[in-house]
Coordinates of C-alpha atoms and ligand atoms in Angstrom, one line a residue:
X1 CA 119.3 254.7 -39.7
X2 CA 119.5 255.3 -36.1
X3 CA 122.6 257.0 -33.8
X4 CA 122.7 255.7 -30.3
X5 CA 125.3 257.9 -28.9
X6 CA 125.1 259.6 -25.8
X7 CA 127.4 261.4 -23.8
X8 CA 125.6 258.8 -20.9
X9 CA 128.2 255.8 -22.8
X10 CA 131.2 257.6 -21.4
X11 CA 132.7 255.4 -19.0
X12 CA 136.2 256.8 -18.8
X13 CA 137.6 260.4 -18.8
X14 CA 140.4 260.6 -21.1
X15 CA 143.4 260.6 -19.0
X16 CA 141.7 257.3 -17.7
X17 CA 141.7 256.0 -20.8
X18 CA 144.7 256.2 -21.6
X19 CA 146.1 254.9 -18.9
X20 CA 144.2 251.5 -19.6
X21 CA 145.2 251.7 -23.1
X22 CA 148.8 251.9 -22.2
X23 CA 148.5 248.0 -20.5
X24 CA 145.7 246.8 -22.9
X25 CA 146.7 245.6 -26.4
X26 CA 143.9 246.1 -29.0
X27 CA 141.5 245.5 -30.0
X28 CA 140.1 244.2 -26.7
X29 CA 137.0 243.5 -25.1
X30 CA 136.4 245.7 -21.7
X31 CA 133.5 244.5 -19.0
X32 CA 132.7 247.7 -16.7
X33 CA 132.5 246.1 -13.7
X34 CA 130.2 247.7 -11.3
X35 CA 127.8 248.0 -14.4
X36 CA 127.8 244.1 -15.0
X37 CA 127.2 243.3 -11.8
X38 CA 124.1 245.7 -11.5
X39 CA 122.5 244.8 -14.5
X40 CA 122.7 240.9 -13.0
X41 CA 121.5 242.1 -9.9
X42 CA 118.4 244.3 -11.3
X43 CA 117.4 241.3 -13.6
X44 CA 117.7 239.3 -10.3
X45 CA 115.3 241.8 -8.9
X46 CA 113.1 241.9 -11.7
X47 CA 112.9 238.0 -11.3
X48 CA 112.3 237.7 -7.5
X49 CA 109.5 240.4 -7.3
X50 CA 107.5 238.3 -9.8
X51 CA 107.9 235.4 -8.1
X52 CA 109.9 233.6 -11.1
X53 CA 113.0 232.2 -11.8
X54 CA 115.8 233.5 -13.4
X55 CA 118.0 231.2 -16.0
X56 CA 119.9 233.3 -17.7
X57 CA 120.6 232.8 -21.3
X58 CA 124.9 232.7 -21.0
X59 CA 125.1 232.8 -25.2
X60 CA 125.9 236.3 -24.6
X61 CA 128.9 236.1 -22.3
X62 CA 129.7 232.8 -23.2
X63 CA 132.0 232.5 -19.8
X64 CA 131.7 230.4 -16.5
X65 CA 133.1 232.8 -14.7
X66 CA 129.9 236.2 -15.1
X67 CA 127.8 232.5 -15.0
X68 CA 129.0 231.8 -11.7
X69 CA 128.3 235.3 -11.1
X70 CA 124.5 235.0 -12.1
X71 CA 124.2 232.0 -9.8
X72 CA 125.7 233.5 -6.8
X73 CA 123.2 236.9 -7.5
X74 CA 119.8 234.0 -7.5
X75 CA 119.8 232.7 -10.7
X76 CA 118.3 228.9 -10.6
X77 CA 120.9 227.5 -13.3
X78 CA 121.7 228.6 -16.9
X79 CA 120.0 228.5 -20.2
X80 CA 122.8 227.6 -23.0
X81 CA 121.8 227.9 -26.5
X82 CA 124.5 224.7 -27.7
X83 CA 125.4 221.1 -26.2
X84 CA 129.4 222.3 -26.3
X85 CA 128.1 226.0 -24.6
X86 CA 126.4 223.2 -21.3
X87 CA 129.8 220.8 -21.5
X88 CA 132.1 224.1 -21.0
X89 CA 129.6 225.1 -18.3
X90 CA 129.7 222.4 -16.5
X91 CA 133.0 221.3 -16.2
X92 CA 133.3 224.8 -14.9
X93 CA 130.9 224.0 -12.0
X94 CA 127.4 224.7 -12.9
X95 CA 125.2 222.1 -12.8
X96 CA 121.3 223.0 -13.9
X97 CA 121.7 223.4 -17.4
X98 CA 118.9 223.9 -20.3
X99 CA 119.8 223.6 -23.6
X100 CA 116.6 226.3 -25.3
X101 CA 117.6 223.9 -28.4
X102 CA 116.3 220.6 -30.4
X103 CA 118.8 218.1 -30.2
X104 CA 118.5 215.1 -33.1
X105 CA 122.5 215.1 -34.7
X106 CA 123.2 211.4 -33.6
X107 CA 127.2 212.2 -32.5
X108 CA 125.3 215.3 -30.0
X109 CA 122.5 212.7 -28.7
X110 CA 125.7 210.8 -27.6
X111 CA 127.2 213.5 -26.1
X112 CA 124.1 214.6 -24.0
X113 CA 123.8 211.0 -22.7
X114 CA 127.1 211.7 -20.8
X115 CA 126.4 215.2 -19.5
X116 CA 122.7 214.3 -18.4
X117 CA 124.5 211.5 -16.2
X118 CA 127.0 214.2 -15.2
X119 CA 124.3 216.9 -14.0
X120 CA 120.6 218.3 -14.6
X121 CA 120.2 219.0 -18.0
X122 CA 116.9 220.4 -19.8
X123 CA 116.3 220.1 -23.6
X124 CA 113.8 221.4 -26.1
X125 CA 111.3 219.1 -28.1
X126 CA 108.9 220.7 -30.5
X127 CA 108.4 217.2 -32.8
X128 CA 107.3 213.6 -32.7
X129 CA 110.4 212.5 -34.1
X130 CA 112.6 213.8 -31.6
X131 CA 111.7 211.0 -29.4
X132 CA 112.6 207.9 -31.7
X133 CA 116.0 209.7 -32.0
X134 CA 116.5 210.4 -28.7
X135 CA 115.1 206.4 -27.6
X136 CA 117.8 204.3 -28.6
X137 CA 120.3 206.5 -26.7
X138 CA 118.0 207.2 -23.6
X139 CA 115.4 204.5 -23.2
X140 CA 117.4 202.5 -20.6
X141 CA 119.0 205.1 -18.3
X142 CA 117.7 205.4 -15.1
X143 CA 117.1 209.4 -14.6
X144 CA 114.8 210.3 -17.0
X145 CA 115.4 213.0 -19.7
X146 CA 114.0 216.1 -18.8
X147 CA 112.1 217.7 -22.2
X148 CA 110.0 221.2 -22.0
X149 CA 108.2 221.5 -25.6
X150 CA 108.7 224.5 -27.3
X151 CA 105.9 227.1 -28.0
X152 CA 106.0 229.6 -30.9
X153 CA 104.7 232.8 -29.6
X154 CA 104.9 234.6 -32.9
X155 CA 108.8 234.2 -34.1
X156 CA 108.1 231.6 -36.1
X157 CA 111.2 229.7 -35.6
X158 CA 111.3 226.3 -33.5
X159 CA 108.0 225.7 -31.9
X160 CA 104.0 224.3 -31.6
X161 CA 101.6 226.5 -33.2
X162 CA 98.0 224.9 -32.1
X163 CA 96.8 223.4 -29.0
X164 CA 96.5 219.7 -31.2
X165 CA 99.7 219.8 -31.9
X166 CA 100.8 220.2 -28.3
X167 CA 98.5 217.9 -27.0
X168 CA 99.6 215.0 -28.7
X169 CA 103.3 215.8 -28.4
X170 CA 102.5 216.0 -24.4
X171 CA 100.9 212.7 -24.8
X172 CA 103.7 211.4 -26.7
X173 CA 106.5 211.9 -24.3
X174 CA 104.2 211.2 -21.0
X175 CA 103.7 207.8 -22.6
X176 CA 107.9 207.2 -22.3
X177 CA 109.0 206.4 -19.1
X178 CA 112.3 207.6 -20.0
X179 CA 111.3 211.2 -20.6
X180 CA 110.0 213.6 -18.0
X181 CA 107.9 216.7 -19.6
X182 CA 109.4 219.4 -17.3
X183 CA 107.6 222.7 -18.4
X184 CA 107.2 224.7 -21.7
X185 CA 109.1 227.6 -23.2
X186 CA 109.1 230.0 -25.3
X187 CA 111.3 232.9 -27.3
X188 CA 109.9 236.1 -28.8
X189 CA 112.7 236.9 -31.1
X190 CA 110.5 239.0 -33.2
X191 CA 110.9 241.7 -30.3
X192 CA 114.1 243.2 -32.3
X193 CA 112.2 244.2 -35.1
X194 CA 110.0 246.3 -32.6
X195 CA 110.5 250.2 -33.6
X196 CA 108.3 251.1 -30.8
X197 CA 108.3 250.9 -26.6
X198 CA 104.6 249.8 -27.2
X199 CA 105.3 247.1 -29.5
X200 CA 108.1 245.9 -27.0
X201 CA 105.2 245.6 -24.5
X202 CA 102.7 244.2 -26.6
X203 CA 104.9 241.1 -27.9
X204 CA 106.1 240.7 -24.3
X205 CA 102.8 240.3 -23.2
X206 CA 101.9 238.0 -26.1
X207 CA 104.7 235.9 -25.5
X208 CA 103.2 234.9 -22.0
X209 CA 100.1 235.1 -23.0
X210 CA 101.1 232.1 -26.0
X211 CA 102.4 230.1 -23.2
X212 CA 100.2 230.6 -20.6
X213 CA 97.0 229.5 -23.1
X214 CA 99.4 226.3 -23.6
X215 CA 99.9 225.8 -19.7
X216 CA 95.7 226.1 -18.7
X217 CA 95.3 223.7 -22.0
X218 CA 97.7 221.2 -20.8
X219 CA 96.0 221.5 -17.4
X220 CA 92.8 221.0 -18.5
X221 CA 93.7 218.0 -20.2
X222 CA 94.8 216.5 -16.8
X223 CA 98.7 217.4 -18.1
X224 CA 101.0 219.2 -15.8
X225 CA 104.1 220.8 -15.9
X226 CA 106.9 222.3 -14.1
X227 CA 108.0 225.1 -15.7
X228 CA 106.6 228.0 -17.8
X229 CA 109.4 229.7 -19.4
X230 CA 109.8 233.3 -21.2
X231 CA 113.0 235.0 -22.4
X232 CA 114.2 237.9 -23.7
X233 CA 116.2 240.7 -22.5
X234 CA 113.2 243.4 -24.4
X235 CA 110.4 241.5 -23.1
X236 CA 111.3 240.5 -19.9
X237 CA 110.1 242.8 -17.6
X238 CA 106.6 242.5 -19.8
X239 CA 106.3 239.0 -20.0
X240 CA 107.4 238.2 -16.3
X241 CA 104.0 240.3 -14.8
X242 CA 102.0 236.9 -16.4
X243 CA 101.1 234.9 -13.4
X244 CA 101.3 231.8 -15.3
X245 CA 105.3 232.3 -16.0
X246 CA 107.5 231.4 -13.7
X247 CA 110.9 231.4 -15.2
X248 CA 112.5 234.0 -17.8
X249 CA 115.5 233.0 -19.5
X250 CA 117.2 236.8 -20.8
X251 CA 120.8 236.5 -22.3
X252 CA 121.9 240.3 -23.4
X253 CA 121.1 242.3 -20.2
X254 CA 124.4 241.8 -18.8
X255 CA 125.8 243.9 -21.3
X256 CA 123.2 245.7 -23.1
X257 CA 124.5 247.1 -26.6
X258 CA 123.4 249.6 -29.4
X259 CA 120.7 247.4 -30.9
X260 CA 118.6 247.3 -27.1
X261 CA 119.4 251.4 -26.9
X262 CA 117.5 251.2 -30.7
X263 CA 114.8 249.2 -28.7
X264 CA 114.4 251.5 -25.7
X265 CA 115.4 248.0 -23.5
X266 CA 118.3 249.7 -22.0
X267 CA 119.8 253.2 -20.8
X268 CA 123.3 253.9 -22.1
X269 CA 124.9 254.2 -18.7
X270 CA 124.1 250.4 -18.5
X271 CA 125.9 249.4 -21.5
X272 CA 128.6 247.0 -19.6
X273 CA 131.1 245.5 -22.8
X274 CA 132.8 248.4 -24.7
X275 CA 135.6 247.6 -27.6
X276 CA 138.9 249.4 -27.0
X277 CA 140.5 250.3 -30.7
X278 CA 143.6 251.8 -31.3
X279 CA 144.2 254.6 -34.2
X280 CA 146.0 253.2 -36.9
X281 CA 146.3 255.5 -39.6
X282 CA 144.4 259.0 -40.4
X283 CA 144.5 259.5 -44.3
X284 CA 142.1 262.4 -44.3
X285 CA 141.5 265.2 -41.7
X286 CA 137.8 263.5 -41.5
X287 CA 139.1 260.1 -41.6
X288 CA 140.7 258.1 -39.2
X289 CA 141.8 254.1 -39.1
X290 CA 141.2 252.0 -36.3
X291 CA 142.6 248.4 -36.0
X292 CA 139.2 247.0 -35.1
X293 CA 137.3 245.8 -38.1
X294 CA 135.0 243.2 -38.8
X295 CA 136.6 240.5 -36.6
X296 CA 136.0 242.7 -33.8
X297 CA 133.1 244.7 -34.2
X298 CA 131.1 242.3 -35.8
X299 CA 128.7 243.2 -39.0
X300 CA 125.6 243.1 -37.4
X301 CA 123.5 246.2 -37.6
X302 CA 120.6 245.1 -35.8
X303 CA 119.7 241.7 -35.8
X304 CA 116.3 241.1 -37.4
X305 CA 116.1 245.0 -36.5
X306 CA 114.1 247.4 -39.1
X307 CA 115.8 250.5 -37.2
X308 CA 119.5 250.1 -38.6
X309 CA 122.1 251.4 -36.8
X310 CA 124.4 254.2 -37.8
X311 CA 127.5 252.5 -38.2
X312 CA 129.4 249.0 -36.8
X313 CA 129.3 250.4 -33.6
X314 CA 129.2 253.0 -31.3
X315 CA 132.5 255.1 -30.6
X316 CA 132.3 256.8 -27.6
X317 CA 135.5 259.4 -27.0
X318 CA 135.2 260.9 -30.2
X319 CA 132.0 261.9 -32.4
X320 CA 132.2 259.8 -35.4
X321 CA 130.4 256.9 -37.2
X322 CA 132.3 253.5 -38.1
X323 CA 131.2 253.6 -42.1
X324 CA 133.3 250.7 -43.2
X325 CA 135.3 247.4 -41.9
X326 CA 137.4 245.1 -43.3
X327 CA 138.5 242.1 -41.2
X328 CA 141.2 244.1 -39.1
X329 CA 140.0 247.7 -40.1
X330 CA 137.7 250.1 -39.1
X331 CA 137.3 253.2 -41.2
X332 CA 135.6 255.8 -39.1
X333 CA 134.6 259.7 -40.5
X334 CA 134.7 262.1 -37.9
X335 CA 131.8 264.4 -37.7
X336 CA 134.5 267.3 -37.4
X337 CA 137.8 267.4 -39.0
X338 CA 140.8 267.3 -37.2
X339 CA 144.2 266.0 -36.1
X340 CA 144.0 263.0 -34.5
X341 CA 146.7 261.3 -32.6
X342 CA 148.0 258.4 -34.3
X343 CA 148.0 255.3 -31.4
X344 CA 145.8 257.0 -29.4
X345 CA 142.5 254.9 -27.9
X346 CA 138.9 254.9 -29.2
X347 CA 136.4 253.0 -27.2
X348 CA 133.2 252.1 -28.8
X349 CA 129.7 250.5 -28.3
X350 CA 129.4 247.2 -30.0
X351 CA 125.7 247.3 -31.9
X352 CA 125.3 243.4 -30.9
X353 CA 127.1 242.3 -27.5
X354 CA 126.5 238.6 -27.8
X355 CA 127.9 238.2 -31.5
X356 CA 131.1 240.6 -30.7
X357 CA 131.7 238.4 -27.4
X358 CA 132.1 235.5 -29.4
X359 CA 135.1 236.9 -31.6
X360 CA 137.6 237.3 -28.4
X361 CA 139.3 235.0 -26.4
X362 CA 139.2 237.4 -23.1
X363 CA 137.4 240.3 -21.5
X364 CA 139.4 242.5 -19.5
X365 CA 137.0 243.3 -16.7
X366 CA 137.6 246.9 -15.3
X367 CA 136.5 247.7 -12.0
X368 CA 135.4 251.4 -10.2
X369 CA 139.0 251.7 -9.3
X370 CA 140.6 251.2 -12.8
X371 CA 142.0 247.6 -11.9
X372 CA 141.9 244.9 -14.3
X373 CA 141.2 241.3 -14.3
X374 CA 141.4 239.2 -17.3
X375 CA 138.7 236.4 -17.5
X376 CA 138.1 233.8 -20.2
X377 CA 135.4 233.6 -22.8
X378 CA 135.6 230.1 -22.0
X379 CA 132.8 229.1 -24.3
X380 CA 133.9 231.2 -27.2
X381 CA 133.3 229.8 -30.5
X382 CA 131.6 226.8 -29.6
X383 CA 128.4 226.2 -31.6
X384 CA 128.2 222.4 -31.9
Ligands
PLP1 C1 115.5 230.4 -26.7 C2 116.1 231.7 -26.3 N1 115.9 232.1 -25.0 C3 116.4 233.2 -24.5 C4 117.1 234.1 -25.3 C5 117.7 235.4 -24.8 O1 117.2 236.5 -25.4 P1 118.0 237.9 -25.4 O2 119.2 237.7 -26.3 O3 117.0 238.9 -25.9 O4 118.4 238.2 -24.0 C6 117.3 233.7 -26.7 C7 118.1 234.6 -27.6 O5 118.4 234.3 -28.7 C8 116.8 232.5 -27.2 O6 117.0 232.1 -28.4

């Protein structure tokens, strides 16, 4: 088990704090403002002094409107996760969409037809028998579907293992008129079951490495390609050094959260999305109630993570660990007993920002002068 806290989290001094939590009903979702837009900006940077693109994974946020931010700050479009996450997205304005995704339900195929006439849009391929479902649907349109094929670089999810498997799916879709082989890509997921900094860096640096062996085989073979695409928030500033990359696709660093403090990805005074609580009930001088439970805080303790954290979360105004939820309950025991007031705030670190994002309808973004904005989650919830 592992505690994140640090006194670094605090983002509000308690007469602060309650003044927010006077005009904010609970439980809510709070952006820190000037930390957001830094942690876009340093990405950014991260991106343009290796010479690669940025396309952010927006799974995390899940909202056009820190998107639009992304885009404005460099970043060459988006990387969406679903076909409903790119239709949001672009009726909100973006247009240079890749789904990271194989798409083969025949009502989604449908869909993409429209949106690919409606704006750029990228998909995954990783199999043969994507391309007879994808033909009926896309042989006879006139902009060809752009397709980057999917490399396993050790997750062992989606993805081409050997170079004869790639070869002959390359072959495959150059032989279609109506397909466009765009780039490659790639996803080190296994990265959150890292304990170490050093592993961090290793499977970074094997994640490029997997892709760029598949971009000098392709090459050889007389097979080019666009793009050469990494992403993970970990691995990022590992795998972007690889000369052959030249787009990374991160998703958390926006917000950073308790499981990329467990991974050494992030310092606490950039964690950007806090969950404001309220204090429902305190049946024991050690125990207090908070009416955030598993439908705001989320169950996750660490993704594929071997370093569980301490806890549903983080709190950060008052030493204590979240033991238990139920759906609208937190139960939290304080690490010293005392009175505490009843309706008073607690503000805590969510251990996983994207999956807590996904459970609100709004974020209340905060900037440095305590004013608040309320912006939509506008992609919340959508998964098909
Ligand atoms: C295909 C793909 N690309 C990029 C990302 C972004 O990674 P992270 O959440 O570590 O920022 C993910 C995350 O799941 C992913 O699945």
């Amino acid at each position: 088990m592992k505690s994140v806290y640090s006194p670094n989290l605090q983002v509000f001094n308690e007469s602060q704090l309650k003044k927010l939590h006077k005009i904010i009903d609970t439980p809510a979702l709070l952006i820190i403002e000037d930390r957001l837009d830094r942690n876009i900006l340093q990405m950014q940077t991260l991106a343009d002094e290796n010479y690669s693109w940025l396309r952010p994974h927006i799974k995390t946020h899940k909202s056009a409107d820190i998107a639009h931010r992304q885009i404005i700050l460099g970043a060459s479009g988006i990387t969406t996760a679903k076909l409903s996450e790119a239709e949001i997205m672009y009726e909100a304005g973006v247009d240079d969409i890749f789904i990271a995704n194989q798409i083969t339900h025949p009502l989604k195929i449908n869909r993409l037809i429209i949106l690919h006439s409606q704006c750029r849009v990228i998909i995954g391929i990783d199999n043969e028998q994507q391309i007879e479902l994808l033909r009926p649907a896309f042989q006879k349109t006139i902009k060809p579907l752009e397709v980057r094929i999917e490399i396993d670089s050790g997750f062992s999810r989606c993805g081409i293992k050997d170079n004869k498997a790639l070869l002959n799916l390359a072959q495959k879709i150059m032989a279609e008129p109506w397909l466009l082989l765009e780039g490659i890509f790639t996803h080190a997921g296994q990265v959150y079951s890292a304990s170490t900094e050093t592993e961090v860096a290793k499977i970074g640096e094997a994640e490029a490495k997997a892709v760029e062996l598949a971009h000098t085989f392709l090459h050889k073979k007389g097979i080019e390609v666009q793009t050469v695409s990494v992403g993970s928030t970990p691995t990022a500033k590992y795998s972007v050094r690889n000369d052959a990359v030249n787009e990374i696709r991160p998703g958390n660093y926006v917000f950073y959260d308790g499981i990329q403090l467990t991974l050494g990805s992030a310092r606490a005074e950039s964690c950007s999305l806090f969950v404001l609580a309220t204090v429902i009930s305190q049946p024991q001088k050690d125990q207090i109630v908070i009416d955030a439970g598993s439908k705001a805080l989320g169950l996750d303790r660490g993704a594929h993570s071997m370093q569980l954290l301490t806890g549903y979360g983080t709190p950060v105004n008052i030493r204590a660990t979240i033991e238990r939820l139920s759906e609208e309950h937190g139960i939290l025991k304080l690490d010293q007993a005392q009175i505490v007031e009843l309706g008073s705030p607690v503000i805590i670190l969510p251990n996983h920002a994207c999956s807590v994002a996904n459970l609100f309808e709004k974020y209340y973004l905060i900037n440095e002068h305590l004013e608040m904005e309320m912006i939509n989650i506008s992609a919340r919830k959508k998964s098909q």
